[in-house]
mmCIF file of N, CA, C and O in Angstrom:
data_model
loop_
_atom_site.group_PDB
_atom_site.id
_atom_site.type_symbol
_atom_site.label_atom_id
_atom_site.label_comp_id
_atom_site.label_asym_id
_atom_site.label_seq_id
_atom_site.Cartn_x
_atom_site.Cartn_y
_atom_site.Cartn_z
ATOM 1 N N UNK A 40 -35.441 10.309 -21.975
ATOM 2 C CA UNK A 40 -34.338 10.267 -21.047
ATOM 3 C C UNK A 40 -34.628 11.206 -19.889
ATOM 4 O O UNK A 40 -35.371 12.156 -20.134
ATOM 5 N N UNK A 41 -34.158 11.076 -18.697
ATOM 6 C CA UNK A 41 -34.537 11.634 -17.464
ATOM 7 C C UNK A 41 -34.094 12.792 -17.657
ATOM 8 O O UNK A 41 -34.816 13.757 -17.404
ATOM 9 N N UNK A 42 -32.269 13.027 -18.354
ATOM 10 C CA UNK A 42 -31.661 14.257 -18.058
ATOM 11 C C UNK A 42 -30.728 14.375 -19.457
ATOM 12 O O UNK A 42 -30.327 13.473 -20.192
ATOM 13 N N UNK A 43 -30.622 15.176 -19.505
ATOM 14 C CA UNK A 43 -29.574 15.524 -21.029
ATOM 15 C C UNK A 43 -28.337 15.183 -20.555
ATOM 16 O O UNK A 43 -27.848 15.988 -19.762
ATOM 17 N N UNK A 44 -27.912 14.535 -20.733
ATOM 18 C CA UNK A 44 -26.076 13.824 -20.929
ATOM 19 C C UNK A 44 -25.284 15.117 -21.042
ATOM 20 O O UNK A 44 -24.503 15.238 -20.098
ATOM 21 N N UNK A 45 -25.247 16.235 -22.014
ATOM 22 C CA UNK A 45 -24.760 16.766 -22.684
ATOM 23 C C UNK A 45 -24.508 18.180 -21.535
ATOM 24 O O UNK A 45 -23.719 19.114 -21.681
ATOM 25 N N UNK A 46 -25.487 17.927 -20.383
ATOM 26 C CA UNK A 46 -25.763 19.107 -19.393
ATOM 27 C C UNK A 46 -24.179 19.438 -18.506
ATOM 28 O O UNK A 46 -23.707 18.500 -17.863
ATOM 29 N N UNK A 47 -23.775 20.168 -18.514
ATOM 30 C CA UNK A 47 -22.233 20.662 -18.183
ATOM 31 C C UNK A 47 -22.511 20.588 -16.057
ATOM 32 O O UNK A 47 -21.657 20.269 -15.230
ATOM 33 N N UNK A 48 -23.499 20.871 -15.877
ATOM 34 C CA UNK A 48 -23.800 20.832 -14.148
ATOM 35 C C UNK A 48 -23.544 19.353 -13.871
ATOM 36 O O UNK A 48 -22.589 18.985 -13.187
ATOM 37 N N UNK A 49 -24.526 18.418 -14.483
ATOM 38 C CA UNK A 49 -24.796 17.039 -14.108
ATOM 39 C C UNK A 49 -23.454 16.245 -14.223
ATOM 40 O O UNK A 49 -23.200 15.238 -13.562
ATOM 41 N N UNK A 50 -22.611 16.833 -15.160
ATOM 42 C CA UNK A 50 -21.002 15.732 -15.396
ATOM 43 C C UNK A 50 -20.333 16.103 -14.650
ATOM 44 O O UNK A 50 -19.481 15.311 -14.247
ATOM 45 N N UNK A 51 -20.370 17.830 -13.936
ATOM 46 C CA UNK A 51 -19.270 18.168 -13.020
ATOM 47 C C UNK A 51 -20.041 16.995 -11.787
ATOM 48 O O UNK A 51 -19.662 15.870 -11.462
ATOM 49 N N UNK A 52 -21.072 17.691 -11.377
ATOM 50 C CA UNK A 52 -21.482 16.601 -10.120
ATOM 51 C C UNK A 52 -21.527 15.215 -9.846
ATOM 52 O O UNK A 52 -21.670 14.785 -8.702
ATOM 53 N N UNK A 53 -21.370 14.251 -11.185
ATOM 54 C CA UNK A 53 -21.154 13.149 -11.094
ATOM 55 C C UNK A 53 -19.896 12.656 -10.821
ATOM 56 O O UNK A 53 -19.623 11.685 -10.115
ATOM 57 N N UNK A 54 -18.807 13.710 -11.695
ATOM 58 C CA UNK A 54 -17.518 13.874 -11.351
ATOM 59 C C UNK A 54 -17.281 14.034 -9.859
ATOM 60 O O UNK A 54 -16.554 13.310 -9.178
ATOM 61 N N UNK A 55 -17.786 14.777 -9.561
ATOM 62 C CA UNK A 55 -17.422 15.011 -7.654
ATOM 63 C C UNK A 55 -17.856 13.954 -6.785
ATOM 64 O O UNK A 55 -17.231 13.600 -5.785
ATOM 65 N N UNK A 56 -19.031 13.413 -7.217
ATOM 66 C CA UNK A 56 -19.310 12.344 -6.155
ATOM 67 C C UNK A 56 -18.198 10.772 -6.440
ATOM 68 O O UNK A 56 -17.875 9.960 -5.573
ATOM 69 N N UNK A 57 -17.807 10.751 -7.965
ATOM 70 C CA UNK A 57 -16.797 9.795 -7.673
ATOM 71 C C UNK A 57 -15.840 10.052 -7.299
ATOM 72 O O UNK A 57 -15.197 9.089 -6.881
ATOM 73 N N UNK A 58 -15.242 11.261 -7.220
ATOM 74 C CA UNK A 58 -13.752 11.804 -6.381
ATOM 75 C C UNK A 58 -14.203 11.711 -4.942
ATOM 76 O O UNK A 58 -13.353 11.434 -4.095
ATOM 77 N N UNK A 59 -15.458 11.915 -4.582
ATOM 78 C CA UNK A 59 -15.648 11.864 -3.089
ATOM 79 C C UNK A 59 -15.433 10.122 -2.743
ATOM 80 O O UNK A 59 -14.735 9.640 -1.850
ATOM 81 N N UNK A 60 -16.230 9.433 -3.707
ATOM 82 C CA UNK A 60 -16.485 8.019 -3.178
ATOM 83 C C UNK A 60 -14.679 7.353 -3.071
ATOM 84 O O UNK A 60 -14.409 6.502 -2.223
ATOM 85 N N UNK A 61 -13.837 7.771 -3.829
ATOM 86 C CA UNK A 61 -12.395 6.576 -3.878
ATOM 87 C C UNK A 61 -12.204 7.148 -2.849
ATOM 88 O O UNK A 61 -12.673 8.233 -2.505
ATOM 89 N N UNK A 62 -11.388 6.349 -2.186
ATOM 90 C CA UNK A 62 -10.387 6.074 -0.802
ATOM 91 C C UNK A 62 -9.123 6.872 -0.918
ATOM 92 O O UNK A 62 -8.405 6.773 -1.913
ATOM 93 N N UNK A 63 -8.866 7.604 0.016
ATOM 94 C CA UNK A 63 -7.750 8.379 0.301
ATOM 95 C C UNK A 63 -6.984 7.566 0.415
ATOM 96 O O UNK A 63 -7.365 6.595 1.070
ATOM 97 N N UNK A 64 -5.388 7.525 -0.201
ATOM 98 C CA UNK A 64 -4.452 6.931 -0.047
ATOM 99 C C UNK A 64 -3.714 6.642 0.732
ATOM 100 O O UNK A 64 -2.786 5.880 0.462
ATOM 101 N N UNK A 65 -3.931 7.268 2.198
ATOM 102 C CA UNK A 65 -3.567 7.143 3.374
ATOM 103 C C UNK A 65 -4.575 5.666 4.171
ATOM 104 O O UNK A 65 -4.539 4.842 5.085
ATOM 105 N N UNK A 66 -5.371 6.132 3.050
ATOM 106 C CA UNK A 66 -6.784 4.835 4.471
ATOM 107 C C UNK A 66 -6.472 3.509 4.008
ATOM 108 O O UNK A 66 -7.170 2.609 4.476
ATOM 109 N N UNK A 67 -5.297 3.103 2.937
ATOM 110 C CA UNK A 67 -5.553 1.696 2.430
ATOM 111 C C UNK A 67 -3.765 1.718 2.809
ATOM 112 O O UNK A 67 -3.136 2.760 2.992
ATOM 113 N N UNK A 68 -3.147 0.265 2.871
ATOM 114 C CA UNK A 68 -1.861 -0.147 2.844
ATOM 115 C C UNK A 68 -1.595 -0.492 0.931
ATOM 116 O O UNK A 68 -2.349 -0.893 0.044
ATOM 117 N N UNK A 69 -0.221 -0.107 0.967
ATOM 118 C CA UNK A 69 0.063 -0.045 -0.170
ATOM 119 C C UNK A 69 1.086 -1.202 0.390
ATOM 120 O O UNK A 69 1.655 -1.112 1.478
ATOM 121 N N UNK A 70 1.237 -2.336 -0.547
ATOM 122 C CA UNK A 70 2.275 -3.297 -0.621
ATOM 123 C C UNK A 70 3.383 -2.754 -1.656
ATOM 124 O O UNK A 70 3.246 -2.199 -2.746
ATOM 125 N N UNK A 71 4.638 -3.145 -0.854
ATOM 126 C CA UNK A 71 5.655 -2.389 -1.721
ATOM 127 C C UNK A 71 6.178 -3.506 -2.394
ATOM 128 O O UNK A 71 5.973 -4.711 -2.248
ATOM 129 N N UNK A 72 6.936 -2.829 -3.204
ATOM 130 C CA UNK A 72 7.352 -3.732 -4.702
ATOM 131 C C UNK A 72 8.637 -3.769 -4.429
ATOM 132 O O UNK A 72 9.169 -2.703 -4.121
ATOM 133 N N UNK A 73 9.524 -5.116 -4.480
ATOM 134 C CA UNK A 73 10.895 -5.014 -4.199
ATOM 135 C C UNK A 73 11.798 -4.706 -5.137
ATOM 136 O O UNK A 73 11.560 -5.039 -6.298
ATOM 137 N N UNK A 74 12.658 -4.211 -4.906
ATOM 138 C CA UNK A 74 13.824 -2.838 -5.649
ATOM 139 C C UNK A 74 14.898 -3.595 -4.584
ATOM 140 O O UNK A 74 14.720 -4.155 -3.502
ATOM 141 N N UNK A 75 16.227 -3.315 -5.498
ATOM 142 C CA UNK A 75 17.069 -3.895 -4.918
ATOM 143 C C UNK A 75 18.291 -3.049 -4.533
ATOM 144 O O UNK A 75 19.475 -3.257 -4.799
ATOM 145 N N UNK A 76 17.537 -1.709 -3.613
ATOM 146 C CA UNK A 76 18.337 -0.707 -3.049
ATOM 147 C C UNK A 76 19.040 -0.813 -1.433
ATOM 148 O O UNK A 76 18.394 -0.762 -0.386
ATOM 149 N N UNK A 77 20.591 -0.978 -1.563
ATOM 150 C CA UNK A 77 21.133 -1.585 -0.348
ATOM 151 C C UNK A 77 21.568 -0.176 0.612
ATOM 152 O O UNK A 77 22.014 0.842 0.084
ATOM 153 N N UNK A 78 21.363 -0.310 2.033
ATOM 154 C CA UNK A 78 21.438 0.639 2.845
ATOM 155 C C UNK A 78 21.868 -0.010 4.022
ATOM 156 O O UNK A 78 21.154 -0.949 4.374
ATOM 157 N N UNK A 79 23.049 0.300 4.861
ATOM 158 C CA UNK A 79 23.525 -0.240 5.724
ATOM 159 C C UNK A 79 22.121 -0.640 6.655
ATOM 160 O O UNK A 79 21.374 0.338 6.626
ATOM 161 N N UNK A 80 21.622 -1.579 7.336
ATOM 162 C CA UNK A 80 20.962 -1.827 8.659
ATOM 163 C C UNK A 80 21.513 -2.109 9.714
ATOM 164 O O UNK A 80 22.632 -2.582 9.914
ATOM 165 N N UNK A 81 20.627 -1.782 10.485
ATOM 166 C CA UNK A 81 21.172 -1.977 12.095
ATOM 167 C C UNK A 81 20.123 -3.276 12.600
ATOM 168 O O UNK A 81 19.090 -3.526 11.979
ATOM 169 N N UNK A 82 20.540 -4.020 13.769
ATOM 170 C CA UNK A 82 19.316 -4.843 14.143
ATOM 171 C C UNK A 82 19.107 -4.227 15.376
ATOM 172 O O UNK A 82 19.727 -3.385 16.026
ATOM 173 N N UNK A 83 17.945 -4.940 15.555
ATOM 174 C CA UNK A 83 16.547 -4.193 16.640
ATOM 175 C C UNK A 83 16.085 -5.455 16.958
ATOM 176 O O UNK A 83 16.605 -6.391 16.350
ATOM 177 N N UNK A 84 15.374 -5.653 17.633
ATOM 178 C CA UNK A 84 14.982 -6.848 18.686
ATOM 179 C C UNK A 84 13.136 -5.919 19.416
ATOM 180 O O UNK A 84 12.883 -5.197 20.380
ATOM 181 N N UNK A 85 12.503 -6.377 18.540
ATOM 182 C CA UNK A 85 11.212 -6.248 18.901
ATOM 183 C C UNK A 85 10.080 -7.681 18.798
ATOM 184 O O UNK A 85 10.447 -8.627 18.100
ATOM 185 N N UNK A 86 8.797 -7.756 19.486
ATOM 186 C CA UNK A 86 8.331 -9.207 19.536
ATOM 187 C C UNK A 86 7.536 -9.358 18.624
ATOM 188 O O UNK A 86 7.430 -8.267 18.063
ATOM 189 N N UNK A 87 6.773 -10.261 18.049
ATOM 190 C CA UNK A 87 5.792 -10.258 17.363
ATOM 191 C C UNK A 87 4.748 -11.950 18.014
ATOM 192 O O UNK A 87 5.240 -12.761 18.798
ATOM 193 N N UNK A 88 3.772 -12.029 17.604
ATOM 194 C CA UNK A 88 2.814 -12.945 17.777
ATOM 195 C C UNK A 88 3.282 -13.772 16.953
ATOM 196 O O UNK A 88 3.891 -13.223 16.035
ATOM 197 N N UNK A 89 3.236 -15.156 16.895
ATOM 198 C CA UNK A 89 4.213 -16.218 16.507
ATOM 199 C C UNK A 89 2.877 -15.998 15.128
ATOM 200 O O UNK A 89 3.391 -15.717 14.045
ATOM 201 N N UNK A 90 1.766 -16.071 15.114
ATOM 202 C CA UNK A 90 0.932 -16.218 14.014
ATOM 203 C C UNK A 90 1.121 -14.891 12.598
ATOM 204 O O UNK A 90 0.827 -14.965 11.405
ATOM 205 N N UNK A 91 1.784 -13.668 13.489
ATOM 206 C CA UNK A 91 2.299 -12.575 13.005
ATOM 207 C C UNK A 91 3.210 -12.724 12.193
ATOM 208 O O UNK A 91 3.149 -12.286 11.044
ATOM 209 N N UNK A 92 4.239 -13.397 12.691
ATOM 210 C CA UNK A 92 5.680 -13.782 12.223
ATOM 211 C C UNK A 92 5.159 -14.634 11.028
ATOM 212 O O UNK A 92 5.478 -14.125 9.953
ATOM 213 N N UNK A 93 4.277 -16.061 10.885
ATOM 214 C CA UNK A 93 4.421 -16.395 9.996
ATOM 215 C C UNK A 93 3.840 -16.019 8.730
ATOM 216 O O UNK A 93 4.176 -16.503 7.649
ATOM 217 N N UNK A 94 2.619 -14.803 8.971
ATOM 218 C CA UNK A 94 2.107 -14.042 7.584
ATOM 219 C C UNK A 94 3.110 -13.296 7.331
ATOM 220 O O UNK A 94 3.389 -13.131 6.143
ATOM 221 N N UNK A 95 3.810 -12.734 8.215
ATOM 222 C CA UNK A 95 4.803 -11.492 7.728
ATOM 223 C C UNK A 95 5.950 -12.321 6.616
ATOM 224 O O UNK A 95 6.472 -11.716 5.680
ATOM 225 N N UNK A 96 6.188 -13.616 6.877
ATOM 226 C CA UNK A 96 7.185 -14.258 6.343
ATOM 227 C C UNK A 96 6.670 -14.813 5.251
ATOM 228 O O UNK A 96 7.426 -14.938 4.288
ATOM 229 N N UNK A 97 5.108 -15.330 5.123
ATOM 230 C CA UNK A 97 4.340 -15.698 3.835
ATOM 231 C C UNK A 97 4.588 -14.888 2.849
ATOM 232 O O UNK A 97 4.906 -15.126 1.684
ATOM 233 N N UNK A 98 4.303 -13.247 3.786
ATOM 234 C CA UNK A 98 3.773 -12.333 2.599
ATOM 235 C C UNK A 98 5.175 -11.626 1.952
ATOM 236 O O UNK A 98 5.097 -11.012 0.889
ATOM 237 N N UNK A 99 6.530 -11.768 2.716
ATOM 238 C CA UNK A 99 7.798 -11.523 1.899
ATOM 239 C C UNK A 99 7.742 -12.010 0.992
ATOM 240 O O UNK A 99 7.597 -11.411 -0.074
ATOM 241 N N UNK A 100 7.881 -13.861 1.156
ATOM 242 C CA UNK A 100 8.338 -14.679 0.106
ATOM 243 C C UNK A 100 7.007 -14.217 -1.315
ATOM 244 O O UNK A 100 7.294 -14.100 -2.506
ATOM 245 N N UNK A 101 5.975 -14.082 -0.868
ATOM 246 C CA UNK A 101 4.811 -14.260 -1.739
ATOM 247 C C UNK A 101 5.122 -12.848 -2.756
ATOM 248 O O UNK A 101 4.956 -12.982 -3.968
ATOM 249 N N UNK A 102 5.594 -11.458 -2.176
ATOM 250 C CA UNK A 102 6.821 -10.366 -2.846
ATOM 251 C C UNK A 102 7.734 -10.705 -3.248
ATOM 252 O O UNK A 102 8.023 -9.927 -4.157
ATOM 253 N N UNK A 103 8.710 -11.700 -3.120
ATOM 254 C CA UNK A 103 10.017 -11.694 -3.891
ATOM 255 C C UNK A 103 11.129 -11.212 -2.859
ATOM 256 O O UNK A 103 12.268 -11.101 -3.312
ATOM 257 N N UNK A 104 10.919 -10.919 -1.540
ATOM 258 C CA UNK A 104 11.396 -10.081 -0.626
ATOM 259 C C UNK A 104 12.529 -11.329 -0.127
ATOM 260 O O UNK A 104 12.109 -12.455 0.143
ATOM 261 N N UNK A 105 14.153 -10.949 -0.032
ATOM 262 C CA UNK A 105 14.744 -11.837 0.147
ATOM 263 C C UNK A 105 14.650 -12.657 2.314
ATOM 264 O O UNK A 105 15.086 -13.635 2.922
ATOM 265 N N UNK A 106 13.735 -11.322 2.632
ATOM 266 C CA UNK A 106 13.820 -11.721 3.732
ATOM 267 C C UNK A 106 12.468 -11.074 4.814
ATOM 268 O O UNK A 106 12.415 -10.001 4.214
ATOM 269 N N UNK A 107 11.762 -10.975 5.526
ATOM 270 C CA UNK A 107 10.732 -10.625 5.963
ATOM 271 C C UNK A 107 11.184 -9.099 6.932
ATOM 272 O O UNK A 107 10.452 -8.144 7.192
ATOM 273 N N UNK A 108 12.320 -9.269 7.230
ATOM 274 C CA UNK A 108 12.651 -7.718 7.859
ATOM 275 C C UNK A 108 12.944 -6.962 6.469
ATOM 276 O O UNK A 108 13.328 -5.829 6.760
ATOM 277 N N UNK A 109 12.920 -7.110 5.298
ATOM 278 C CA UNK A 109 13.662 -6.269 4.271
ATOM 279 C C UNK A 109 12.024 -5.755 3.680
ATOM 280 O O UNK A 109 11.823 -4.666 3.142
ATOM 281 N N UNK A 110 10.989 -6.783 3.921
ATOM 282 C CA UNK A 110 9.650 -6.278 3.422
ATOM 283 C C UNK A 110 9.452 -5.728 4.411
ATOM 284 O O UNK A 110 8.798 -4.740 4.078
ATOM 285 N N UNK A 111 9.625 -5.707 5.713
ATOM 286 C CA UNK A 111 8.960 -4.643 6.651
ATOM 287 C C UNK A 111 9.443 -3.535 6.447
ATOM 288 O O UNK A 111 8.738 -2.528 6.495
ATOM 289 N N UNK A 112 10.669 -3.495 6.194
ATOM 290 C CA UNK A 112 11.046 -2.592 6.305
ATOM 291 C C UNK A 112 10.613 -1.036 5.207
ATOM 292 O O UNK A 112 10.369 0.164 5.328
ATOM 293 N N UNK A 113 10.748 -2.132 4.129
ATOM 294 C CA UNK A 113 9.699 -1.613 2.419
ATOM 295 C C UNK A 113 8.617 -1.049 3.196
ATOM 296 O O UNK A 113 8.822 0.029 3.756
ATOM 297 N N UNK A 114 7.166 -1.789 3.346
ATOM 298 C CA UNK A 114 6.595 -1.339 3.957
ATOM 299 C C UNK A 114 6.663 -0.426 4.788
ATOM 300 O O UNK A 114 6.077 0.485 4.204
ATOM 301 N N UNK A 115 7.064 0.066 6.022
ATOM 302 C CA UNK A 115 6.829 0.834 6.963
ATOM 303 C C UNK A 115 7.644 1.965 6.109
ATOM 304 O O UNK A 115 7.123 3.010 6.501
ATOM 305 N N UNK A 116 8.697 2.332 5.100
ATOM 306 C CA UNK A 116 9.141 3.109 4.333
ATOM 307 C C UNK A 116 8.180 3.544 3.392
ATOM 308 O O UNK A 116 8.160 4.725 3.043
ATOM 309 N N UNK A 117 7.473 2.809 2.998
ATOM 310 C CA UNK A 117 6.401 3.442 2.197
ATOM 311 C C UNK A 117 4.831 4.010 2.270
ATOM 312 O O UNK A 117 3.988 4.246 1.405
ATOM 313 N N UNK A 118 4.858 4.128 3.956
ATOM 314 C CA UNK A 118 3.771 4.652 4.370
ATOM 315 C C UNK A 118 3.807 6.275 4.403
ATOM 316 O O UNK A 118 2.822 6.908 4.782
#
């Protein structure tokens, strides 16, 4: 065998390079999970790209999300 398994240096350092290699939880989008917590809203009037609108509305229904502003809203809350 190249190296003793059993060597206390070689497991910490293997250990560190896989804590280095995963992705910070900030660098990936987390899809939120729908919860059925009610909070008064207000509406807002902002545009989107018509091709925008219809993933945003895929990817509610494809969550369970009763409506595509209630997943945005999940989302941008859970960043």
């Amino acid at each position: 065998m190249a190296f003793n398994p059993e060597n206390k240096n070689i497991k910490k350092a293997l250990q560190k390079n896989e804590a280095a290699q995963m992705p910070k939880p900030k660098d990936s989008i987390v899809i939120p999970v729908f919860t059925d917590k009610e909070e008064r809203t207000k509406n807002y009037t902002f545009s989107l790209q018509p091709s925008i609108r219809k993933r945003l509305d895929s990817l509610a229904k494809e969550h369970n999300f009763k409506s595509a502003s209630k997943f945005l809203n999940e989302l941008i809350k859970n960043m």
